[in-house]
PDB file of C-alpha atoms in Angstrom:
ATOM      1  CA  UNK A   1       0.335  -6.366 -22.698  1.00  0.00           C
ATOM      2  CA  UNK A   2       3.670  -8.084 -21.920  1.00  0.00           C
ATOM      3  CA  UNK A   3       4.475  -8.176 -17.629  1.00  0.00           C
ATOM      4  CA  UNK A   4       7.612  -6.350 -18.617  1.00  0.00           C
ATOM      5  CA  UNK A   5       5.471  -3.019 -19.555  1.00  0.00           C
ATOM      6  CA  UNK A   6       3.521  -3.784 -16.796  1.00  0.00           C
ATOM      7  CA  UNK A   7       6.284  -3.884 -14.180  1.00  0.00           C
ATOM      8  CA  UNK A   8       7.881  -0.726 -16.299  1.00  0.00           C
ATOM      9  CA  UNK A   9       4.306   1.481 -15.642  1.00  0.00           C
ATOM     10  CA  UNK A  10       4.102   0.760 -12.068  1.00  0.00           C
ATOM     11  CA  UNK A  11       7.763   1.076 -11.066  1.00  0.00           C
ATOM     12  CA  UNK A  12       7.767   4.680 -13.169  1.00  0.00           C
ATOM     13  CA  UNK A  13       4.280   5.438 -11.642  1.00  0.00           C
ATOM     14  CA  UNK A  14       5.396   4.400  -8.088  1.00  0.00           C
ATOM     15  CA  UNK A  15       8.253   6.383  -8.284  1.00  0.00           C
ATOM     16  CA  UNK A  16       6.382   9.736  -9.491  1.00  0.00           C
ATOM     17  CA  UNK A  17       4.610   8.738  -6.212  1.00  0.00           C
ATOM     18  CA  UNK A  18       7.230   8.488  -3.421  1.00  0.00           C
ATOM     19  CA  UNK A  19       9.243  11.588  -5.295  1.00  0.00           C
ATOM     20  CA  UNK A  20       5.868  13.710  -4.962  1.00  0.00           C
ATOM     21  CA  UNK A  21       4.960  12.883  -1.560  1.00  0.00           C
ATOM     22  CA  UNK A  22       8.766  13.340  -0.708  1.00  0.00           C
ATOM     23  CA  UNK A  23       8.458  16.794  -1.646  1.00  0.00           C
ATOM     24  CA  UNK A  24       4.680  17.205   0.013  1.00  0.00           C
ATOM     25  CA  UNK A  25       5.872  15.993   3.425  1.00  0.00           C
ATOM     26  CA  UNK A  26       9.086  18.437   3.024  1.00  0.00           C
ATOM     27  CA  UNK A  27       7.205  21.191   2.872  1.00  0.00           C
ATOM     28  CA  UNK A  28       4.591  20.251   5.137  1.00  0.00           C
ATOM     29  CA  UNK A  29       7.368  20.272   7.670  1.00  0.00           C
ATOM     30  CA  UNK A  30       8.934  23.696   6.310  1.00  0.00           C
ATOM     31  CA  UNK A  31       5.332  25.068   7.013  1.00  0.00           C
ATOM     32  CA  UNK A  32       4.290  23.545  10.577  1.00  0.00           C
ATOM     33  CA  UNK A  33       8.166  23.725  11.984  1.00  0.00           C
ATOM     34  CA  UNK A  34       6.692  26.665  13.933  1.00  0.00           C
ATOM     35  CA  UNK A  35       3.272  24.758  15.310  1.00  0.00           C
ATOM     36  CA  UNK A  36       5.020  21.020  15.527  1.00  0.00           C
ATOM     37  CA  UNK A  37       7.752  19.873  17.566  1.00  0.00           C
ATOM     38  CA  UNK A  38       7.971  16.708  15.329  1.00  0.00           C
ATOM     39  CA  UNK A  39       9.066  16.533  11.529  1.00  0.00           C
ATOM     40  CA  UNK A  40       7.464  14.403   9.242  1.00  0.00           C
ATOM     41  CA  UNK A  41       9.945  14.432   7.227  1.00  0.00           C
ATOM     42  CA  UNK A  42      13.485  15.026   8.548  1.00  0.00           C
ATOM     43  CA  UNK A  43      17.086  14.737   6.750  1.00  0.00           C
ATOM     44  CA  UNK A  44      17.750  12.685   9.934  1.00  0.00           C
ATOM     45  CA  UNK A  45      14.932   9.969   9.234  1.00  0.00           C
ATOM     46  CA  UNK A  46      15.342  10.234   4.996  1.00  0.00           C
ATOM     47  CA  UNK A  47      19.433   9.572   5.359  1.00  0.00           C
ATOM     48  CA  UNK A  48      18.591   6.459   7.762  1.00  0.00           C
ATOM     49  CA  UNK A  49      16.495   5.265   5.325  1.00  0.00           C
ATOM     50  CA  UNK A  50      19.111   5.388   2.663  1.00  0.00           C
ATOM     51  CA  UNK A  51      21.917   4.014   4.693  1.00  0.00           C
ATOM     52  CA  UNK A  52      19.722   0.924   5.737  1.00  0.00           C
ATOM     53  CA  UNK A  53      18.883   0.208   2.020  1.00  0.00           C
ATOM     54  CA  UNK A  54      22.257   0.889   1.237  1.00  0.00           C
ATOM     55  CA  UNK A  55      23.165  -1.856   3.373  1.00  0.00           C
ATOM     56  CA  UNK A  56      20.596  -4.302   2.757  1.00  0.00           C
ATOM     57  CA  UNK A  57      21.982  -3.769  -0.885  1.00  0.00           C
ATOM     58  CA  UNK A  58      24.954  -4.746  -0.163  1.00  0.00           C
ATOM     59  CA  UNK A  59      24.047  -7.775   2.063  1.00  0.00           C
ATOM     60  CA  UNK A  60      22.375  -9.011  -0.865  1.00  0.00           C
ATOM     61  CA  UNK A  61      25.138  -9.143  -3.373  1.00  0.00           C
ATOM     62  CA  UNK A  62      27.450 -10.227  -0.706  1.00  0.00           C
ATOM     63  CA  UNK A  63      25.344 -13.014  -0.089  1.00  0.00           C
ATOM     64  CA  UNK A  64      25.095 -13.756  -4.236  1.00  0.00           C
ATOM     65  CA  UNK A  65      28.538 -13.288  -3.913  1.00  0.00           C
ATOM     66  CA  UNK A  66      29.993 -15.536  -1.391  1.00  0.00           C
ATOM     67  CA  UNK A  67      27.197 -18.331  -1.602  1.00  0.00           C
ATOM     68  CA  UNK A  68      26.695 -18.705  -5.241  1.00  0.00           C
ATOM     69  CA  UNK A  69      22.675 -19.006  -4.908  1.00  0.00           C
ATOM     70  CA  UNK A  70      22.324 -18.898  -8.468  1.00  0.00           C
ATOM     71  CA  UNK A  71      25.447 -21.191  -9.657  1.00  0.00           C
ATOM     72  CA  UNK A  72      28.729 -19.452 -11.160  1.00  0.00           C
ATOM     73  CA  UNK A  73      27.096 -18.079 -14.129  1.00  0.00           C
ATOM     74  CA  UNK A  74      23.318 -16.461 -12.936  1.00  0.00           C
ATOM     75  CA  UNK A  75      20.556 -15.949 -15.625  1.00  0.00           C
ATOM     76  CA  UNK A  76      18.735 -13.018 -16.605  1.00  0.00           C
ATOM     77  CA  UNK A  77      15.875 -14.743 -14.338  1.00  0.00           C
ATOM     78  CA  UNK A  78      18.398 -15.307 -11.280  1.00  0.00           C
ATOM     79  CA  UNK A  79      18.977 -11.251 -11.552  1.00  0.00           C
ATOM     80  CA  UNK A  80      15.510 -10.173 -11.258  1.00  0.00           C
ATOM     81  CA  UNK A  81      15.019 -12.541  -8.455  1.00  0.00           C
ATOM     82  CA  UNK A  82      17.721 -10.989  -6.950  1.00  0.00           C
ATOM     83  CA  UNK A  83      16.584  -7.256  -7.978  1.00  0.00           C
ATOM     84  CA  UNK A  84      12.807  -8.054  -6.770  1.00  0.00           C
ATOM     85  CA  UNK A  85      14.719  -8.712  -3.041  1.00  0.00           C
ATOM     86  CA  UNK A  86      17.528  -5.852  -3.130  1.00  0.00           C
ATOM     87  CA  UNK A  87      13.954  -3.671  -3.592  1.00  0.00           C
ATOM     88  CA  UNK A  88      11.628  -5.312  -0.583  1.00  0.00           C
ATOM     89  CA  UNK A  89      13.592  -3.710   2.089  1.00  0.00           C
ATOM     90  CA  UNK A  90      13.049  -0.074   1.002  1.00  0.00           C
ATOM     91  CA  UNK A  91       9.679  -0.754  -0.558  1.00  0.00           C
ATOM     92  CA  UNK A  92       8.818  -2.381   2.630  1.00  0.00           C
ATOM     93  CA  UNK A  93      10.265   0.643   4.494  1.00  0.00           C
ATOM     94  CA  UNK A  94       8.203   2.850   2.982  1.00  0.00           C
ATOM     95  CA  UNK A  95       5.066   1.236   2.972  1.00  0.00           C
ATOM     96  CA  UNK A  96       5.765   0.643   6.904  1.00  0.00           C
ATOM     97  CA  UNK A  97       7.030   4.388   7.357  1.00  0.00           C
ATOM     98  CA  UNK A  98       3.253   5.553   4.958  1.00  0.00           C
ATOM     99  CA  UNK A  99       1.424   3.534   7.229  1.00  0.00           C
ATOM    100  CA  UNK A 100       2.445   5.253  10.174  1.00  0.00           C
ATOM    101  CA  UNK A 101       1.884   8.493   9.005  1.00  0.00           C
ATOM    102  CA  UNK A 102      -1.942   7.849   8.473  1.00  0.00           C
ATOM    103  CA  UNK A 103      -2.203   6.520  12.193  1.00  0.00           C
ATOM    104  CA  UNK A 104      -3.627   9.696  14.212  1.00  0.00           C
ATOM    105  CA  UNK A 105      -1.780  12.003  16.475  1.00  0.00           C
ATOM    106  CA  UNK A 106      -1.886  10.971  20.371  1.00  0.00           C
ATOM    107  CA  UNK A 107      -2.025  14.144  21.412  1.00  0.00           C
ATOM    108  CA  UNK A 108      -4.982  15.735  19.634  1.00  0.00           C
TER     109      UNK A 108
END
């Protein structure tokens, strides 16, 4: 198998992922927003997420922009270098954000 089908079936089975445990965690909060006085998932915490990715984004390609990393004219390489760092930030995020999820309550 080539690394490009490799990278392809991970990033479409990772996404399947996050999507489905997006959902989970929504309605795990729709059903425990009696019992709980903390979400798990809130549009407050999901639309943080999205405007610090948003900006890391666009850090990045300011950065590409205005330093010229890569020369004047970037390869095909040079853009999935860039791609692979544009996507640590909310990958990283996430992983951090899943990791404390699994940590136990304090108060139980």
């Amino acid at each position: 198998m080539d690394w490009e089908v490799i990278n392809g079936i991970t990033g479409i089975v990772s996404a399947i992922c996050a999507v489905v445990s997006l959902v989970y965690l929504g309605f795990e909060y729709r059903r425990s927003a009696t019992v709980e006085t903390h979400p798990i998932l809130s549009m407050h915490r999901f639309m943080s997420l999205v405007l610090a990715s948003s900006g890391w984004a666009l850090l990045c390609l300011s950065g590409l922009w205005i330093f010229e990393p890569f020369g004047c004219c970037p390869m095909d390489e040079d853009y999935l270098k860039l791609y692979g760092v544009v996507i640590a930030f909310p990958a990283g995020a996430l992983f951090l954000a899943g990791i404390k999820l699994m940590q136990p309550d304090d108060a139980t």
